[in-house]
């Protein structure tokens, strides 16, 4: 499975990337970065740090520094000023590539047979929307897009019905839903069911594995941003986990669109596969195993 991970690391992005990079069956050929949780220079720097901690040299390509048609709105309150909750990560093994994210996507998709490259989207969909604009024929070579984003029946996390990744760049999300790509969306309806508590943090630490211990520190930092929460949702790790363990998710097809004013998912004309349920115990076990290898 050849994969490009598009990301705005980000505490939960980091856990997802550590899992994907350490998983032998997931060949991550590039990390493409986008402004989201924090600015582009920091998400790009963090992508390099995460690959360094995983011990898997992975090309990092910087993408969009801002949404298509609105101001950026970072989430420093959750991810901290360094985007990784202050958790120690090594320096990147190498500087980011000079080639930007969209050019890298075009090159990778051209170098592989059609429908053999997966795109994991862990942040706002700006880079994918730019790929659709610059090279629509290239985007159609993608085998599948698995994206964390949106809220279907669940309340939002940045508005009554708005979820951060979609609302940060609603124009990009609308373009992606309208592009007739093989998209599987993992909204808050699913990701909020996949939670980590202090017992899970302990279990991660007890593995003694570097990636698991770093993930424990990241979840600890996640806890620090809330008062009294018994558990925290693991949003972005659902993306690589769905790719490896689809049996742990319940999928439906919903007809969707994006409300450009509020950034909320709304009823619309586009049939989109949506994960609405998870086997949370199964996911916790799979994540722990994957981070421990
Ligand atoms: O709403 C959760 C999403 O927004 C996650 O991808 C998190 O990293 C933030 O980007
Ligand atoms: Ca993210």
Short mmCIF file of C-alpha atoms and ligand atoms in Angstrom, two decimals:
data_model
loop_
_atom_site.label_atom_id
_atom_site.label_comp_id
_atom_site.label_asym_id
_atom_site.label_seq_id
_atom_site.Cartn_x
_atom_site.Cartn_y
_atom_site.Cartn_z
CA UNK A 1 0.00 0.00 0.00
CA UNK A 2 1.69 3.24 -1.21
CA UNK A 3 0.60 6.23 0.81
CA UNK A 4 0.91 10.00 0.89
CA UNK A 5 0.00 11.52 4.26
CA UNK A 6 -1.28 15.11 4.10
CA UNK A 7 -1.12 16.59 7.57
CA UNK A 8 -1.11 19.57 9.98
CA UNK A 9 0.83 18.07 12.94
CA UNK A 10 -0.72 18.46 15.49
CA UNK A 11 -0.81 16.11 18.45
CA UNK A 12 -3.19 13.54 17.01
CA UNK A 13 -1.60 13.82 13.56
CA UNK A 14 1.71 12.84 15.18
CA UNK A 15 0.26 9.65 16.67
CA UNK A 16 -1.32 8.75 13.31
CA UNK A 17 1.95 9.35 11.45
CA UNK A 18 4.03 7.36 13.98
CA UNK A 19 1.61 4.45 13.56
CA UNK A 20 1.65 4.63 9.75
CA UNK A 21 5.42 5.03 9.46
CA UNK A 22 6.13 2.09 11.76
CA UNK A 23 3.65 -0.20 10.03
CA UNK A 24 5.54 -2.44 7.58
CA UNK A 25 2.57 -2.79 5.26
CA UNK A 26 2.04 0.95 4.89
CA UNK A 27 4.69 2.39 2.56
CA UNK A 28 4.51 6.12 3.26
CA UNK A 29 6.34 7.76 0.36
CA UNK A 30 5.78 11.38 1.42
CA UNK A 31 4.46 13.62 4.14
CA UNK A 32 2.80 16.72 2.65
CA UNK A 33 2.04 19.52 5.07
CA UNK A 34 -0.67 22.14 5.33
CA UNK A 35 -1.46 25.03 7.66
CA UNK A 36 -4.15 24.03 10.11
CA UNK A 37 -3.58 23.30 13.78
CA UNK A 38 -0.63 25.66 13.50
CA UNK A 39 1.21 27.55 10.77
CA UNK A 40 2.82 25.85 7.78
CA UNK A 41 6.45 26.35 8.88
CA UNK A 42 5.66 24.56 12.17
CA UNK A 43 3.57 21.75 10.66
CA UNK A 44 6.39 21.17 8.15
CA UNK A 45 9.09 21.20 10.84
CA UNK A 46 6.97 18.85 12.97
CA UNK A 47 6.49 16.38 10.13
CA UNK A 48 10.27 16.07 9.91
CA UNK A 49 10.57 15.65 13.67
CA UNK A 50 7.94 12.91 13.74
CA UNK A 51 9.66 10.97 10.94
CA UNK A 52 12.95 11.33 12.83
CA UNK A 53 11.47 9.90 16.01
CA UNK A 54 9.96 7.02 14.02
CA UNK A 55 13.42 6.41 12.58
CA UNK A 56 11.93 6.37 9.08
CA UNK A 57 13.47 9.01 6.77
CA UNK A 58 10.46 10.31 4.82
CA UNK A 59 10.39 13.21 2.32
CA UNK A 60 8.45 16.21 3.65
CA UNK A 61 6.88 18.63 1.16
CA UNK A 62 5.35 21.91 2.35
CA UNK A 63 1.95 22.77 0.94
CA UNK A 64 -0.62 25.49 1.49
CA UNK A 65 0.09 28.20 4.05
CA UNK A 66 -3.53 29.30 4.14
CA UNK A 67 -7.02 28.15 3.17
CA UNK A 68 -8.23 28.79 -0.38
CA UNK A 69 -10.55 31.67 0.38
CA UNK A 70 -10.40 32.57 4.06
CA UNK A 71 -8.03 33.48 6.88
CA UNK A 72 -6.23 30.65 8.72
CA UNK A 73 -7.53 29.88 12.23
CA UNK A 74 -4.97 27.75 14.13
CA UNK A 75 -5.82 25.71 17.25
CA UNK A 76 -2.93 26.66 19.56
CA UNK A 77 -5.15 26.04 22.58
CA UNK A 78 -5.07 22.30 21.93
CA UNK A 79 -1.77 21.64 20.18
CA UNK A 80 0.41 24.26 21.89
CA UNK A 81 2.81 26.81 20.43
CA UNK A 82 5.03 24.08 18.97
CA UNK A 83 2.07 22.09 17.61
CA UNK A 84 3.12 18.96 19.53
CA UNK A 85 2.04 19.87 23.06
CA UNK A 86 5.62 20.60 24.09
CA UNK A 87 6.54 16.91 23.80
CA UNK A 88 10.22 16.33 23.03
CA UNK A 89 10.90 15.23 19.44
CA UNK A 90 14.30 15.07 17.71
CA UNK A 91 15.34 17.48 14.99
CA UNK A 92 14.34 16.50 11.43
CA UNK A 93 16.81 14.13 9.72
CA UNK A 94 16.89 16.47 6.71
CA UNK A 95 15.33 19.78 5.63
CA UNK A 96 11.99 19.74 3.80
CA UNK A 97 12.16 18.98 0.07
CA UNK A 98 12.29 22.01 -2.24
CA UNK A 99 9.37 20.56 -4.24
CA UNK A 100 6.02 21.72 -2.88
CA UNK A 101 3.25 19.38 -1.76
CA UNK A 102 1.11 19.51 -4.90
CA UNK A 103 4.09 19.03 -7.23
CA UNK A 104 5.15 16.05 -5.12
CA UNK A 105 1.66 14.56 -5.28
CA UNK A 106 1.63 14.95 -9.08
CA UNK A 107 5.08 13.35 -9.40
CA UNK A 108 4.26 10.43 -7.09
CA UNK A 109 0.93 9.75 -8.77
CA UNK A 110 2.60 9.81 -12.21
CA UNK A 111 5.34 7.44 -11.05
CA UNK A 112 2.89 4.79 -9.84
CA UNK A 113 0.24 2.89 -11.83
CA UNK A 114 -3.23 4.46 -11.63
CA UNK A 115 -5.27 3.57 -8.54
CA UNK A 116 -2.28 2.32 -6.51
CA UNK A 117 -1.62 5.34 -4.27
CA UNK A 118 -3.74 6.20 -1.22
CA UNK A 119 -3.98 9.71 0.22
CA UNK A 120 -4.47 10.02 3.98
CA UNK A 121 -5.78 13.50 4.87
CA UNK A 122 -5.31 14.47 8.50
CA UNK A 123 -5.87 18.23 8.23
CA UNK A 124 -7.67 20.84 6.13
CA UNK A 125 -8.14 19.70 2.52
CA UNK A 126 -6.42 22.68 0.91
CA UNK A 127 -3.58 20.70 -0.74
CA UNK A 128 -5.96 18.16 -2.28
CA UNK A 129 -8.18 20.98 -3.55
CA UNK A 130 -5.12 22.62 -5.13
CA UNK A 131 -4.18 19.30 -6.76
CA UNK A 132 -7.70 19.09 -8.19
CA UNK A 133 -7.30 22.62 -9.58
CA UNK A 134 -3.76 22.20 -10.96
CA UNK A 135 -3.91 18.61 -12.19
CA UNK A 136 -7.39 17.04 -12.06
CA UNK A 137 -6.25 14.09 -14.17
CA UNK A 138 -3.55 13.39 -11.60
CA UNK A 139 -6.05 13.48 -8.73
CA UNK A 140 -8.18 10.90 -10.53
CA UNK A 141 -5.19 8.48 -10.31
CA UNK A 142 -5.60 8.34 -6.51
CA UNK A 143 -6.86 4.92 -5.39
CA UNK A 144 -8.70 6.28 -2.36
CA UNK A 145 -8.75 9.28 -0.07
CA UNK A 146 -9.28 8.60 3.64
CA UNK A 147 -9.87 11.90 5.42
CA UNK A 148 -10.59 12.78 9.03
CA UNK A 149 -13.16 15.55 8.96
CA UNK A 150 -16.68 16.77 9.45
CA UNK A 151 -19.54 16.07 11.83
CA UNK A 152 -22.64 14.32 10.44
CA UNK A 153 -25.03 13.76 13.36
CA UNK A 154 -22.55 14.81 16.09
CA UNK A 155 -22.12 18.41 17.27
CA UNK A 156 -19.06 20.15 15.84
CA UNK A 157 -15.87 21.12 17.67
CA UNK A 158 -15.43 24.61 16.23
CA UNK A 159 -19.10 25.49 15.88
CA UNK A 160 -22.52 23.92 16.46
CA UNK A 161 -22.08 21.63 13.44
CA UNK A 162 -18.57 22.59 12.21
CA UNK A 163 -15.50 20.37 12.63
CA UNK A 164 -12.01 21.91 12.48
CA UNK A 165 -10.53 20.31 9.29
CA UNK A 166 -13.58 21.03 7.14
CA UNK A 167 -14.34 24.44 8.64
CA UNK A 168 -10.72 25.63 8.38
CA UNK A 169 -11.05 25.46 4.58
CA UNK A 170 -14.69 24.89 3.58
CA UNK A 171 -14.06 25.83 -0.07
CA UNK A 172 -11.40 23.12 -0.32
CA UNK A 173 -13.66 20.57 1.35
CA UNK A 174 -16.54 21.44 -0.99
CA UNK A 175 -14.26 21.00 -4.02
CA UNK A 176 -13.09 17.60 -2.75
CA UNK A 177 -16.63 16.32 -2.10
CA UNK A 178 -17.69 17.48 -5.58
CA UNK A 179 -14.73 15.89 -7.41
CA UNK A 180 -16.16 12.37 -7.63
CA UNK A 181 -13.02 10.99 -5.92
CA UNK A 182 -13.17 7.72 -3.90
CA UNK A 183 -13.37 9.52 -0.55
CA UNK A 184 -13.97 7.88 2.83
CA UNK A 185 -14.65 10.52 5.47
CA UNK A 186 -14.09 9.78 9.17
CA UNK A 187 -16.13 12.42 11.04
CA UNK A 188 -16.40 13.23 14.72
CA UNK A 189 -19.30 10.77 14.83
CA UNK A 190 -16.69 8.00 14.64
CA UNK A 191 -13.54 9.59 16.06
CA UNK A 192 -15.17 10.67 19.31
CA UNK A 193 -15.92 6.99 20.02
CA UNK A 194 -12.18 6.17 19.84
CA UNK A 195 -10.85 7.50 23.13
CA UNK A 196 -7.72 7.20 25.27
CA UNK A 197 -7.79 7.33 29.06
CA UNK A 198 -4.99 7.32 31.63
CA UNK A 199 -4.99 3.52 31.66
CA UNK A 200 -4.27 3.54 27.93
CA UNK A 201 -1.47 6.04 28.41
CA UNK A 202 0.07 3.65 30.96
CA UNK A 203 -0.31 0.71 28.57
CA UNK A 204 1.49 2.68 25.85
CA UNK A 205 4.34 3.54 28.22
CA UNK A 206 4.65 -0.04 29.47
CA UNK A 207 5.48 -1.23 25.94
CA UNK A 208 8.81 0.55 26.26
CA UNK A 209 8.68 1.35 22.54
CA UNK A 210 9.80 4.86 21.54
CA UNK A 211 6.77 5.58 19.32
CA UNK A 212 4.35 4.30 21.96
CA UNK A 213 6.03 6.32 24.72
CA UNK A 214 5.99 9.47 22.60
CA UNK A 215 2.30 8.86 21.87
CA UNK A 216 1.67 8.53 25.60
CA UNK A 217 3.37 11.89 26.14
CA UNK A 218 1.29 13.41 23.32
CA UNK A 219 -1.97 12.15 24.83
CA UNK A 220 -0.85 13.44 28.24
CA UNK A 221 -0.35 16.86 26.62
CA UNK A 222 -3.80 16.51 25.01
CA UNK A 223 -5.26 15.94 28.48
CA UNK A 224 -3.52 19.05 29.76
CA UNK A 225 -5.68 21.17 27.46
CA UNK A 226 -8.90 20.08 29.18
CA UNK A 227 -9.95 20.14 32.80
CA UNK A 228 -11.34 16.97 34.30
CA UNK A 229 -11.80 15.01 31.09
CA UNK A 230 -11.62 11.24 31.72
CA UNK A 231 -10.53 10.48 28.16
CA UNK A 232 -9.52 12.21 24.94
CA UNK A 233 -10.63 11.38 21.39
CA UNK A 234 -7.99 10.11 18.94
CA UNK A 235 -9.21 11.72 15.72
CA UNK A 236 -6.41 11.39 13.13
CA UNK A 237 -5.16 7.89 14.10
CA UNK A 238 -8.53 6.62 12.79
CA UNK A 239 -7.27 7.29 9.23
CA UNK A 240 -4.32 4.83 9.03
CA UNK A 241 -6.25 2.44 11.29
CA UNK A 242 -9.18 2.33 8.85
CA UNK A 243 -6.76 1.56 6.03
CA UNK A 244 -5.31 -1.40 7.97
CA UNK A 245 -8.40 -2.55 9.84
CA UNK A 246 -11.58 -1.64 7.90
CA UNK A 247 -13.41 -4.36 9.85
CA UNK A 248 -13.20 -2.12 12.94
CA UNK A 249 -15.32 0.61 11.32
CA UNK A 250 -18.98 0.83 10.32
CA UNK A 251 -19.41 2.72 7.04
CA UNK A 252 -22.50 4.33 5.56
CA UNK A 253 -23.04 6.39 2.41
CA UNK A 254 -24.46 9.86 2.96
CA UNK A 255 -25.39 12.55 0.39
CA UNK A 256 -23.34 15.52 1.50
CA UNK A 257 -22.10 19.02 0.75
CA UNK A 258 -20.36 21.79 2.71
CA UNK A 259 -22.01 24.97 3.99
CA UNK A 260 -19.37 27.54 2.97
CA UNK A 261 -20.57 30.05 5.54
CA UNK A 262 -20.39 27.79 8.61
CA UNK A 263 -17.98 25.06 7.42
CA UNK A 264 -20.53 22.42 8.44
CA UNK A 265 -21.32 19.26 6.49
CA UNK A 266 -24.89 19.49 5.21
CA UNK A 267 -27.25 17.35 3.13
CA UNK A 268 -26.25 17.68 -0.51
CA UNK A 269 -25.84 15.90 -3.86
CA UNK A 270 -22.50 14.10 -3.34
CA UNK A 271 -22.54 10.42 -2.23
CA UNK A 272 -19.70 10.07 0.30
CA UNK A 273 -18.66 6.98 2.30
CA UNK A 274 -18.73 7.98 5.98
CA UNK A 275 -17.47 6.06 9.01
CA UNK A 276 -20.19 6.33 11.64
CA UNK A 277 -19.18 3.62 14.10
CA UNK A 278 -16.02 2.02 15.46
CA UNK A 279 -14.92 -0.98 17.53
CA UNK A 280 -13.05 1.22 20.02
CA UNK A 281 -11.45 -1.65 21.97
CA UNK A 282 -10.24 -3.17 18.71
CA UNK A 283 -8.79 0.16 17.59
CA UNK A 284 -7.01 0.73 20.90
CA UNK A 285 -5.45 -2.73 20.65
CA UNK A 286 -4.43 -2.20 17.00
CA UNK A 287 -2.92 1.23 17.71
CA UNK A 288 -0.97 -0.06 20.73
CA UNK A 289 0.36 -2.98 18.69
CA UNK A 290 1.26 -0.78 15.74
CA UNK A 291 3.08 1.79 17.89
CA UNK A 292 5.03 -0.93 19.67
CA UNK A 293 6.70 -2.44 16.65
O1 LIG B 1 -11.27 18.06 14.39
C1 LIG B 1 -10.11 17.27 14.59
C2 LIG B 1 -9.09 17.54 13.53
O2 LIG B 1 -8.68 18.91 13.59
C3 LIG B 1 -7.81 16.72 13.70
O3 LIG B 1 -7.24 16.46 12.45
C4 LIG B 1 -6.92 17.64 14.48
O4 LIG B 1 -5.53 17.38 14.26
C5 LIG B 1 -7.28 18.97 13.91
O5 LIG B 1 -6.53 19.13 12.70
CA1 LIG B 2 -4.91 17.03 12.02
#
